[in-house]
């Protein structure tokens, strides 16, 4: 009954936010990076922040420092959704929020300061990469459920985090998917959604890695990681400004140039991540060997896909230059 009540509250809060967004014109207009063509409400992913607050209300403030960091990063992202902020302002808050997460982990110490600094930089990079991957209907909500599913399973074995935390996160994702994971989305996640859910999932994943001492569980982010990192490398090779909008991710080529429906592309990413994650859990081989094999397969798949289809994106860019 508690979870049913939380689900109902999340639906009501999301619907209430839609009214606010409509009233104050918080919308997403199509641009060069967009894979959509119509104006849509932005910031529907604020439901993930609502979910974290409801978790604290119903189950206690066990992760207070983490929740403070999440609130800070969620609020700055929401402001950025409304009025674009300088990268420096967002990064400062993101590092503060990540510092609070690390404090919650209990891993801050002067002796290993350089390791903590590297971890901070990597984790801030992860949440921003997660944000870059938010570009088509269903991918943020669906993929996040695929990341969450193996952690829910493993939590029954290791108890690395409070189970209601994971379940309430899943409920908030389901609510968001009701309005986003379809052909014509009612809303988009916005930075407030993609950044906060990345922060929420990273907290759970961090606790799993710290408790088991097994860093190979980073494989739960392998599909997003491969697309994001390899696309960045590709853009560096093309001497592009990484801060400029683009449509070069593999999922964007599928949705735009190959005209594959958004929902199908999202389902593909979800399926790939679930196969990889549960494959590592159940395959009787060393986790790090499995991680290496998965990375190689994803790398080859990405390169072959781009070799075959990237010319379609080049043709798109040429057509835009002719029109202008």
Short mmCIF file of C-alpha atoms in Angstrom, two decimals:
data_model
loop_
_atom_site.label_atom_id
_atom_site.label_comp_id
_atom_site.label_asym_id
_atom_site.label_seq_id
_atom_site.Cartn_x
_atom_site.Cartn_y
_atom_site.Cartn_z
CA UNK A 1 0.00 0.00 0.00
CA UNK A 2 2.90 2.37 0.73
CA UNK A 3 4.33 1.90 -2.76
CA UNK A 4 0.89 2.28 -4.34
CA UNK A 5 0.45 5.57 -2.46
CA UNK A 6 3.90 6.79 -3.57
CA UNK A 7 3.13 5.87 -7.19
CA UNK A 8 -0.16 7.79 -7.03
CA UNK A 9 1.56 10.82 -5.48
CA UNK A 10 4.23 10.76 -8.17
CA UNK A 11 1.58 10.73 -10.90
CA UNK A 12 -0.22 13.66 -9.28
CA UNK A 13 3.02 15.60 -8.81
CA UNK A 14 3.98 14.99 -12.46
CA UNK A 15 0.56 16.17 -13.67
CA UNK A 16 0.84 19.22 -11.41
CA UNK A 17 4.25 19.98 -12.90
CA UNK A 18 2.79 19.81 -16.41
CA UNK A 19 0.36 22.57 -15.48
CA UNK A 20 3.21 24.68 -14.10
CA UNK A 21 5.38 24.05 -17.17
CA UNK A 22 2.52 24.92 -19.47
CA UNK A 23 1.72 28.06 -17.47
CA UNK A 24 5.32 29.34 -17.48
CA UNK A 25 6.18 28.10 -20.98
CA UNK A 26 8.85 25.61 -19.89
CA UNK A 27 9.16 23.93 -23.27
CA UNK A 28 11.70 22.21 -25.48
CA UNK A 29 12.01 23.73 -28.95
CA UNK A 30 13.61 21.60 -31.70
CA UNK A 31 17.20 22.54 -32.58
CA UNK A 32 20.18 21.07 -34.44
CA UNK A 33 20.66 18.39 -31.78
CA UNK A 34 16.98 17.48 -31.54
CA UNK A 35 15.51 14.24 -32.82
CA UNK A 36 11.97 15.63 -32.53
CA UNK A 37 10.08 18.17 -34.59
CA UNK A 38 7.36 19.52 -32.29
CA UNK A 39 7.44 21.73 -29.19
CA UNK A 40 7.12 19.61 -26.03
CA UNK A 41 7.07 20.29 -22.28
CA UNK A 42 10.53 20.15 -20.76
CA UNK A 43 11.58 19.05 -17.28
CA UNK A 44 9.24 16.10 -16.77
CA UNK A 45 12.19 14.28 -15.23
CA UNK A 46 11.73 16.40 -12.11
CA UNK A 47 9.62 13.43 -10.99
CA UNK A 48 12.90 11.64 -10.16
CA UNK A 49 13.68 14.36 -7.63
CA UNK A 50 10.13 14.11 -6.27
CA UNK A 51 10.65 10.37 -5.90
CA UNK A 52 13.83 10.82 -3.86
CA UNK A 53 12.07 13.28 -1.54
CA UNK A 54 9.11 10.92 -1.11
CA UNK A 55 11.52 8.09 -0.30
CA UNK A 56 13.01 10.21 2.49
CA UNK A 57 9.54 11.16 3.79
CA UNK A 58 8.22 7.60 3.89
CA UNK A 59 11.35 5.62 4.77
CA UNK A 60 13.62 8.02 6.64
CA UNK A 61 16.55 10.32 5.98
CA UNK A 62 19.29 7.67 6.06
CA UNK A 63 21.03 9.20 3.07
CA UNK A 64 20.76 12.84 4.08
CA UNK A 65 24.01 14.11 2.56
CA UNK A 66 23.26 12.36 -0.71
CA UNK A 67 19.76 13.85 -0.77
CA UNK A 68 21.20 17.32 -0.18
CA UNK A 69 23.57 16.84 -3.10
CA UNK A 70 20.76 15.52 -5.28
CA UNK A 71 18.59 18.50 -4.42
CA UNK A 72 21.37 20.95 -5.28
CA UNK A 73 22.15 19.28 -8.59
CA UNK A 74 18.45 18.95 -9.41
CA UNK A 75 17.69 22.60 -8.73
CA UNK A 76 20.63 23.96 -10.74
CA UNK A 77 19.66 21.66 -13.62
CA UNK A 78 16.05 22.82 -13.46
CA UNK A 79 17.13 26.46 -13.55
CA UNK A 80 19.33 25.62 -16.53
CA UNK A 81 16.31 24.09 -18.28
CA UNK A 82 14.48 27.40 -17.91
CA UNK A 83 17.34 29.85 -18.50
CA UNK A 84 20.65 28.58 -19.86
CA UNK A 85 23.44 28.91 -17.28
CA UNK A 86 27.22 29.10 -17.81
CA UNK A 87 28.95 25.73 -17.87
CA UNK A 88 31.13 26.85 -14.97
CA UNK A 89 28.13 27.44 -12.69
CA UNK A 90 26.66 24.02 -13.41
CA UNK A 91 30.01 22.27 -12.98
CA UNK A 92 30.70 23.91 -9.62
CA UNK A 93 27.35 22.70 -8.24
CA UNK A 94 27.86 19.25 -9.77
CA UNK A 95 31.24 18.88 -8.05
CA UNK A 96 29.75 20.04 -4.73
CA UNK A 97 26.90 17.54 -5.09
CA UNK A 98 29.31 14.74 -5.96
CA UNK A 99 31.48 15.69 -2.98
CA UNK A 100 28.40 15.31 -0.75
CA UNK A 101 27.73 11.89 -2.29
CA UNK A 102 31.30 10.83 -1.54
CA UNK A 103 30.89 12.10 2.03
CA UNK A 104 27.79 9.90 2.31
CA UNK A 105 29.91 6.98 1.06
CA UNK A 106 32.43 7.72 3.81
CA UNK A 107 35.41 7.61 1.45
CA UNK A 108 36.79 11.13 1.92
CA UNK A 109 40.26 11.20 3.46
CA UNK A 110 43.41 13.24 3.00
CA UNK A 111 45.62 10.20 2.48
CA UNK A 112 43.89 9.23 -0.77
CA UNK A 113 43.00 12.74 -1.91
CA UNK A 114 44.30 12.18 -5.45
CA UNK A 115 42.15 9.07 -5.91
CA UNK A 116 39.12 10.95 -4.62
CA UNK A 117 39.83 13.83 -7.02
CA UNK A 118 40.06 11.45 -9.99
CA UNK A 119 36.85 9.72 -8.89
CA UNK A 120 35.08 13.08 -8.60
CA UNK A 121 36.09 14.06 -12.13
CA UNK A 122 35.07 10.66 -13.55
CA UNK A 123 31.69 10.68 -11.79
CA UNK A 124 30.86 14.23 -12.90
CA UNK A 125 31.80 13.13 -16.41
CA UNK A 126 29.43 10.15 -16.12
CA UNK A 127 26.39 12.22 -15.15
CA UNK A 128 27.06 14.67 -17.99
CA UNK A 129 27.52 11.82 -20.48
CA UNK A 130 24.19 10.44 -19.26
CA UNK A 131 22.68 13.84 -20.02
CA UNK A 132 24.14 13.79 -23.56
CA UNK A 133 22.36 10.50 -24.22
CA UNK A 134 18.92 11.99 -23.48
CA UNK A 135 17.73 12.69 -27.01
CA UNK A 136 14.84 10.45 -28.05
CA UNK A 137 11.56 9.29 -26.54
CA UNK A 138 11.92 6.56 -23.94
CA UNK A 139 15.68 6.25 -23.85
CA UNK A 140 16.33 7.95 -20.50
CA UNK A 141 13.48 6.31 -18.61
CA UNK A 142 13.78 2.90 -20.25
CA UNK A 143 17.57 2.65 -20.11
CA UNK A 144 17.57 3.77 -16.46
CA UNK A 145 15.18 0.93 -15.64
CA UNK A 146 17.62 -1.42 -17.40
CA UNK A 147 20.43 -0.08 -15.18
CA UNK A 148 18.27 -0.40 -12.08
CA UNK A 149 16.97 -3.95 -12.70
CA UNK A 150 20.25 -5.84 -12.08
CA UNK A 151 20.95 -3.70 -9.00
CA UNK A 152 17.56 -4.64 -7.55
CA UNK A 153 18.40 -8.29 -8.17
CA UNK A 154 21.88 -8.00 -6.62
CA UNK A 155 20.54 -6.08 -3.64
CA UNK A 156 18.67 -9.21 -2.58
CA UNK A 157 22.06 -10.94 -2.43
CA UNK A 158 24.33 -8.24 -1.01
CA UNK A 159 22.01 -5.72 0.68
CA UNK A 160 24.24 -2.85 -0.38
CA UNK A 161 21.46 -0.24 -0.21
CA UNK A 162 18.00 0.18 1.29
CA UNK A 163 15.66 -1.72 -1.04
CA UNK A 164 12.85 0.89 -0.87
CA UNK A 165 15.35 3.39 -2.37
CA UNK A 166 15.61 1.24 -5.49
CA UNK A 167 11.88 0.50 -5.65
CA UNK A 168 10.83 4.14 -5.29
CA UNK A 169 13.36 5.07 -7.98
CA UNK A 170 11.80 2.44 -10.22
CA UNK A 171 8.33 3.87 -9.53
CA UNK A 172 9.45 7.38 -10.49
CA UNK A 173 10.92 5.99 -13.71
CA UNK A 174 7.68 4.17 -14.52
CA UNK A 175 5.69 7.37 -13.99
CA UNK A 176 8.01 9.27 -16.32
CA UNK A 177 7.81 6.49 -18.93
CA UNK A 178 4.02 6.79 -18.91
CA UNK A 179 4.40 10.25 -20.41
CA UNK A 180 7.63 9.89 -22.38
CA UNK A 181 8.09 6.31 -23.59
CA UNK A 182 5.73 6.53 -26.55
CA UNK A 183 5.56 7.73 -30.14
CA UNK A 184 4.52 11.29 -29.23
CA UNK A 185 5.91 12.24 -25.85
CA UNK A 186 3.93 14.39 -23.44
CA UNK A 187 7.18 15.67 -21.92
CA UNK A 188 10.95 15.38 -22.07
CA UNK A 189 13.20 14.74 -19.08
CA UNK A 190 15.24 17.93 -19.42
CA UNK A 191 18.57 18.33 -17.65
CA UNK A 192 16.75 18.12 -14.32
CA UNK A 193 15.66 14.61 -15.27
CA UNK A 194 18.72 13.13 -16.95
CA UNK A 195 21.21 14.62 -14.49
CA UNK A 196 19.24 13.66 -11.37
CA UNK A 197 18.51 10.09 -12.44
CA UNK A 198 22.18 9.65 -13.33
CA UNK A 199 23.09 10.92 -9.84
CA UNK A 200 20.53 8.60 -8.22
CA UNK A 201 21.73 5.53 -10.11
CA UNK A 202 25.40 6.40 -9.58
CA UNK A 203 24.81 6.51 -5.81
CA UNK A 204 23.37 2.98 -5.85
CA UNK A 205 26.07 1.70 -8.20
CA UNK A 206 28.78 3.30 -6.06
CA UNK A 207 27.50 1.56 -2.94
CA UNK A 208 27.45 -1.77 -4.79
CA UNK A 209 31.04 -1.33 -5.97
CA UNK A 210 32.26 -0.20 -2.55
CA UNK A 211 30.58 -3.08 -0.71
CA UNK A 212 31.69 -5.81 -3.12
CA UNK A 213 35.05 -4.29 -4.07
CA UNK A 214 34.17 -5.22 -7.66
CA UNK A 215 34.59 -2.28 -10.04
CA UNK A 216 33.44 -4.41 -12.99
CA UNK A 217 29.85 -3.58 -12.06
CA UNK A 218 30.44 -0.37 -14.00
CA UNK A 219 29.33 -2.60 -16.87
CA UNK A 220 25.75 -1.66 -15.90
CA UNK A 221 26.45 1.60 -17.79
CA UNK A 222 28.31 -0.03 -20.69
CA UNK A 223 25.94 0.70 -23.59
CA UNK A 224 25.53 4.38 -22.74
CA UNK A 225 29.24 4.61 -21.99
CA UNK A 226 30.28 3.14 -25.32
CA UNK A 227 28.02 5.44 -27.33
CA UNK A 228 28.93 8.56 -25.35
CA UNK A 229 32.71 8.03 -25.14
CA UNK A 230 33.17 6.84 -28.73
CA UNK A 231 31.04 9.70 -30.06
CA UNK A 232 33.21 12.17 -28.14
CA UNK A 233 36.33 10.55 -29.63
CA UNK A 234 34.78 10.77 -33.10
CA UNK A 235 34.00 14.45 -32.67
CA UNK A 236 37.54 15.14 -31.44
CA UNK A 237 38.83 13.38 -34.56
CA UNK A 238 36.61 15.69 -36.65
CA UNK A 239 38.05 18.72 -34.76
CA UNK A 240 34.57 19.76 -33.60
CA UNK A 241 33.72 21.97 -30.65
CA UNK A 242 32.44 19.50 -28.04
CA UNK A 243 30.21 22.20 -26.55
CA UNK A 244 28.18 22.61 -29.73
CA UNK A 245 24.91 20.77 -30.38
CA UNK A 246 25.15 17.72 -32.64
CA UNK A 247 23.37 14.57 -33.81
CA UNK A 248 26.27 12.14 -34.08
CA UNK A 249 25.40 9.59 -31.39
CA UNK A 250 24.60 6.14 -32.74
CA UNK A 251 21.06 6.32 -31.35
CA UNK A 252 20.55 9.68 -33.11
CA UNK A 253 21.65 8.26 -36.46
CA UNK A 254 19.19 5.42 -35.97
CA UNK A 255 16.31 7.77 -35.14
CA UNK A 256 17.10 10.53 -37.63
CA UNK A 257 18.95 9.23 -40.67
CA UNK A 258 17.70 5.63 -40.58
CA UNK A 259 14.18 6.72 -39.54
CA UNK A 260 13.83 3.97 -36.94
CA UNK A 261 11.00 4.85 -34.50
CA UNK A 262 12.25 6.28 -31.20
CA UNK A 263 10.58 3.58 -29.15
CA UNK A 264 12.32 0.82 -31.12
CA UNK A 265 15.73 2.46 -30.74
CA UNK A 266 15.16 2.85 -27.00
CA UNK A 267 14.09 -0.78 -26.72
CA UNK A 268 17.27 -1.83 -28.53
CA UNK A 269 19.46 0.04 -26.02
CA UNK A 270 17.45 -1.39 -23.12
CA UNK A 271 17.73 -4.95 -24.44
CA UNK A 272 21.47 -4.63 -25.08
CA UNK A 273 22.14 -3.34 -21.57
CA UNK A 274 19.99 -5.99 -19.89
CA UNK A 275 21.70 -8.78 -21.85
CA UNK A 276 25.14 -7.46 -20.92
CA UNK A 277 24.32 -6.82 -17.24
CA UNK A 278 22.58 -10.12 -16.49
CA UNK A 279 25.07 -11.89 -18.74
CA UNK A 280 27.87 -10.87 -16.41
CA UNK A 281 25.84 -11.77 -13.32
CA UNK A 282 25.01 -15.29 -14.46
CA UNK A 283 27.97 -16.27 -16.68
CA UNK A 284 30.48 -18.42 -14.73
CA UNK A 285 33.53 -16.42 -15.86
CA UNK A 286 35.64 -13.73 -14.27
CA UNK A 287 33.78 -10.40 -14.17
CA UNK A 288 36.71 -8.42 -15.52
CA UNK A 289 37.17 -10.80 -18.45
CA UNK A 290 33.45 -10.43 -19.21
CA UNK A 291 33.76 -6.63 -18.94
CA UNK A 292 36.67 -6.61 -21.39
CA UNK A 293 34.79 -8.81 -23.83
CA UNK A 294 31.70 -6.59 -23.63
CA UNK A 295 33.77 -3.47 -24.27
CA UNK A 296 35.39 -5.06 -27.34
CA UNK A 297 32.02 -6.17 -28.74
CA UNK A 298 30.47 -2.73 -28.20
CA UNK A 299 33.51 -1.03 -29.76
CA UNK A 300 33.40 -3.21 -32.87
CA UNK A 301 29.62 -2.83 -33.17
CA UNK A 302 29.86 0.96 -32.92
CA UNK A 303 32.66 1.20 -35.51
CA UNK A 304 30.88 -1.06 -37.99
CA UNK A 305 27.63 0.84 -37.56
CA UNK A 306 29.32 4.20 -38.11
CA UNK A 307 31.30 2.93 -41.10
CA UNK A 308 28.09 1.81 -42.75
CA UNK A 309 25.77 4.69 -41.85
CA UNK A 310 27.72 7.86 -40.97
CA UNK A 311 27.67 9.03 -44.59
CA UNK A 312 23.91 9.58 -44.15
CA UNK A 313 24.63 12.16 -41.47
CA UNK A 314 27.17 13.88 -43.70
CA UNK A 315 24.51 14.08 -46.43
CA UNK A 316 22.14 15.64 -43.88
CA UNK A 317 24.72 18.28 -42.93
CA UNK A 318 25.34 19.10 -46.61
CA UNK A 319 21.60 19.54 -47.21
CA UNK A 320 21.42 21.96 -44.28
CA UNK A 321 24.31 24.00 -45.71
CA UNK A 322 22.54 24.20 -49.09
CA UNK A 323 19.31 25.36 -47.45
CA UNK A 324 21.10 28.08 -45.51
#
